[in-house]
Amino acid sequence: MYSISDIAEILQGRWIQKADNGLIVHLLNDSRKLLFPKTSLFFSIVSGNRNGHQFIPALYQQGVRHFLVSEEVDTTGLEEANIIWVPDTVKALQAVAAHHRRQFSFPVIGITGSNGKTIVKEWLNQLLEPDYRIVRSPRSYNSQIGVPLSVWLMNEQHQLGLFEAGISRKGEMQALADIIQPGIGVFTNLGLAHSEGFASMQEKLEEKWKLFDTCKVIITHYQDDWINEFIESRVQAGQRLVRFGSHPGADLRIKTISRKEESAELELQYKELDFRLALPFSSDAALENSLTCILVLLELGISPDSIQQRISGLHAISMRLELKEGINQCSVINDSYSADISSLVIALDFLSQQQQHSKKTVIVSDIPETGWTSAQLYERVAALLHHHGVQRVIGVGPEITEHAAIFAAYGFSELQWFAATDLLLQHWEELNFREETILVKGARRFQFERISALLEKQVHQTVMEINLNAMLQNLKWYQQRLQKGTRLMAMVKAFSYGSGSFEIANLLQFHGVDYLAVAYTDEGVALRKAGIHLPIMVMNVAPPGFDALVEHNLEPVLYSSSLFQSFANFIRQEGIPQYPVHLELETGMNRLGFALAELPFLTAQLPGSPFKIQSVFSHLAASEDAAFDAFTKEQVQRFEQFSEALKEVVQYPFLRHIENTSGIFRHPQWQFDMVRLGIGLYGFDAAMAGSSPLEEVSTLVTTIAQIKDLEPGESVGYGRRGRITSPTRIATIRIGYADGYPRSLGNGVGKLWWKGQLVPTIGSVCMDMTMIDITGLQGVREGDPVTVFGKGLPVSKVSEWAGTIPYEILTGISQRVKRIYYQE
Ligand SMILES: *Cc1c(COP(=O)(O)O)cnc(C)c1O
């Protein structure tokens, strides 16, 4: 246990203000994740355009008394706070964790590599659970901040640590190595992922290898020759390199592999011992990851027999939290593969972002966690659930049920207890789930997948998967390109460019976007009904919608004198004094907006109007195109001139904005007070075709309904347009033009993606189905997923084939295609 003075001492920090000494149990880097004010130490971290120091007063209000800062802070109003200054708060967080790490001598395994880190860590956790009490990184907490927070979880009860380290540029690994100080190193592989931050693959490998300086044993496999040579050259005295592979020199030698559809049989040799293992996987990646784990187990002295037993129970792990549509208007978050405190916290954070239903429910099992008595543990669980605004708790398992009284003391509005999952299922009808957001969180042995299967709505076999992490990355990428003080309006019109509505708005609201904009009033109303409280600008309003607009506090764009007058009349009748509105100015797009010639109208009408002008804006017609930069500049000049003139009339400050996605990055000097980020959020920027730092957010996946073999002379589809001239195998997939797959992509114009291969369409696209030509492909089966666009096949490629732009493809995907939201 550390006190704040201990921490000041460890860090050699300078006291800005010293108050009562106190115990530090929790390290806090994100003010939104505050749970235990009294025992938390807040690290004020500056990153991008977020400055942690600005949250200090609010945290103080919530009871936090310990702060670490790297800037001078005004201490008025913070009289009872301990405030310690250090030059760099991230380094300080790392130093505290490194110090903590040195207090323990049990074995620690450090895992790095390009792919598979999290899976290997989670699998090792499952495989080694029978022998050790394990502390591990929650999910993929492997960054400069995630690693120290993970290592901080170590306590005296643990017997083994599993920590992963991820880096994205040169110079980052040393800090992580100093914190983890692994005795056993695991290197999964070197892949192409995350290469931007490195000059070469060698440099990337060199950097990753720094994790292993303190290792006695390094576990990996034979890879490309240059990698093998590099690795061999880096082994130091006192280190043992242990590898698997089919190479004759391999420590775990793969003699044969025979793969079946969902499994593989291996003949192996390890230290003179020959044995066979049957693995419940057949893909290359799963085999590689499981062999890595097997070699770790062998090195820890676990026998092949015991390994076989454990590995048969191994299951594919979902690395992500998914939000799905459920029965009776519920939303369901299925996290039923593990239950421990740190993953519970992550899942609860995800739950608390969801505002669509006022009722939040958690179904939670007994929690196998060490280091606490069970009373302390469930006290903690109850506090966490309460803190995250959960109203209904359904506990499953003998232990949690025994501690029901603890939960009762917290005043949850509904509590239900079952000693086993079967009992819950027997009472299913009485549980009456309706219009609530439900988190399903259970330890493996409780088989909560049986519960989530009943809760989730059966979906059409074509789904659009929305990667919320990718969206956040994209948001951050643009936030980092904003001039200081520039605000960000996120465009969520047209169902957030096809990717959803309230789910996306929830995320953006949670991550501090300033404004939202939609095209039509009903889109704004839907967001308000789903609990979105950010200001929302509506770009295209009409009198029949004025009532709803005002009722839901939506802010219209006024773009013409007639709209100005009709809305002013409406607001006067309602008797509202200062209704927030936005003015759109015409500068060259020639779509909507006041012309400069209407300045006299505005000059006459604005002073006595019932409006509060929130912002004045215009829209660029060709911000992405260098050929039109002179025109863009003219638009900006007209905007400046017009909006300056309005400043004279309006007399109070309002926001000015003109840039959309491509403008933000190409013309940073014209960001004014706010920018309007649209398609960039969703992973595409026309100004960055080629090597884009953005990640595509949506992946549209369908499935194969049937496979057929055809002979010359036959034909495929309507109008017999798919002519067969040689023996051909086709597959019918569950997507058609009614789903938004353009008909122009038929007859081989469009291609789809099956397990890394491009497959052309054959015949015309039908309303609900399309046929593809799979001739010559091995192992295609009915039910296989086929990607329409997204991971592996950029939407820009598909739009190019269709002769259109990504905007049209994304927004054209029909609402009958279910969306699944996930967080990795
Ligand atoms: C759609 C829209 C945007 C966003 O454009 P992107 O190119 O998607 O960034 C910005 N402003 C207005 C007025 C829009 O209609």
PDB file of N, CA and C in Angstrom, residues 491 493 539-540 559 584 586-593 617 619-620 676:
ATOM      1  N   MET A 491     -20.708  15.328 -38.095  1.00  0.00           N
ATOM      2  CA  MET A 491     -21.865  15.201 -38.970  1.00  0.00           C
ATOM      3  C   MET A 491     -22.407  13.776 -38.836  1.00  0.00           C
ATOM      4  N   LYS A 493     -25.555  12.969 -40.055  1.00  0.00           N
ATOM      5  CA  LYS A 493     -26.727  12.905 -40.933  1.00  0.00           C
ATOM      6  C   LYS A 493     -26.776  11.551 -41.643  1.00  0.00           C
ATOM      7  N   MET A 539     -29.857  20.868 -40.565  1.00  0.00           N
ATOM      8  CA  MET A 539     -29.480  21.661 -41.727  1.00  0.00           C
ATOM      9  C   MET A 539     -30.638  22.037 -42.636  1.00  0.00           C
ATOM     10  N   ASN A 540     -31.677  21.218 -42.623  1.00  0.00           N
ATOM     11  CA  ASN A 540     -32.726  21.469 -43.596  1.00  0.00           C
ATOM     12  C   ASN A 540     -34.096  21.333 -42.944  1.00  0.00           C
ATOM     13  N   TYR A 559     -31.392  29.612 -43.882  1.00  0.00           N
ATOM     14  CA  TYR A 559     -30.581  29.826 -45.081  1.00  0.00           C
ATOM     15  C   TYR A 559     -31.251  30.760 -46.096  1.00  0.00           C
ATOM     16  N   GLU A 584     -26.610  30.058 -42.579  1.00  0.00           N
ATOM     17  CA  GLU A 584     -25.756  29.518 -43.628  1.00  0.00           C
ATOM     18  C   GLU A 584     -25.590  30.565 -44.720  1.00  0.00           C
ATOM     19  N   GLU A 586     -24.107  31.681 -48.540  1.00  0.00           N
ATOM     20  CA  GLU A 586     -23.745  31.162 -49.871  1.00  0.00           C
ATOM     21  C   GLU A 586     -22.410  31.775 -50.283  1.00  0.00           C
ATOM     22  N   THR A 587     -21.422  30.904 -50.575  1.00  0.00           N
ATOM     23  CA  THR A 587     -20.139  31.451 -51.035  1.00  0.00           C
ATOM     24  C   THR A 587     -19.645  30.786 -52.312  1.00  0.00           C
ATOM     25  N   GLY A 588     -20.436  29.870 -52.875  1.00  0.00           N
ATOM     26  CA  GLY A 588     -19.959  29.245 -54.109  1.00  0.00           C
ATOM     27  C   GLY A 588     -20.425  27.817 -54.321  1.00  0.00           C
ATOM     28  N   MET A 589     -20.965  27.197 -53.286  1.00  0.00           N
ATOM     29  CA  MET A 589     -21.480  25.838 -53.436  1.00  0.00           C
ATOM     30  C   MET A 589     -22.787  25.855 -54.244  1.00  0.00           C
ATOM     31  N   ASN A 590     -23.517  26.970 -54.078  1.00  0.00           N
ATOM     32  CA  ASN A 590     -24.817  27.111 -54.723  1.00  0.00           C
ATOM     33  C   ASN A 590     -25.784  25.983 -54.410  1.00  0.00           C
ATOM     34  N   ARG A 591     -25.948  25.783 -53.118  1.00  0.00           N
ATOM     35  CA  ARG A 591     -26.928  24.805 -52.644  1.00  0.00           C
ATOM     36  C   ARG A 591     -27.895  25.564 -51.736  1.00  0.00           C
ATOM     37  N   LEU A 592     -27.556  25.757 -50.479  1.00  0.00           N
ATOM     38  CA  LEU A 592     -28.400  26.545 -49.598  1.00  0.00           C
ATOM     39  C   LEU A 592     -27.572  27.697 -49.041  1.00  0.00           C
ATOM     40  N   GLY A 593     -28.228  28.793 -48.693  1.00  0.00           N
ATOM     41  CA  GLY A 593     -27.494  29.863 -48.023  1.00  0.00           C
ATOM     42  C   GLY A 593     -27.932  31.244 -48.462  1.00  0.00           C
ATOM     43  N   PHE A 617     -22.041  29.961 -40.909  1.00  0.00           N
ATOM     44  CA  PHE A 617     -21.147  29.051 -41.632  1.00  0.00           C
ATOM     45  C   PHE A 617     -21.418  29.047 -43.120  1.00  0.00           C
ATOM     46  N   HIS A 619     -20.207  26.386 -46.813  1.00  0.00           N
ATOM     47  CA  HIS A 619     -19.780  25.028 -47.160  1.00  0.00           C
ATOM     48  C   HIS A 619     -18.878  25.066 -48.386  1.00  0.00           C
ATOM     49  N   LEU A 620     -17.757  24.343 -48.320  1.00  0.00           N
ATOM     50  CA  LEU A 620     -16.803  24.345 -49.435  1.00  0.00           C
ATOM     51  C   LEU A 620     -17.219  23.331 -50.494  1.00  0.00           C
ATOM     52  N   ARG A 676     -16.481  20.973 -39.367  1.00  0.00           N
ATOM     53  CA  ARG A 676     -17.577  20.001 -39.468  1.00  0.00           C
ATOM     54  C   ARG A 676     -17.038  18.715 -40.059  1.00  0.00           C
TER      55      ARG A 676
END
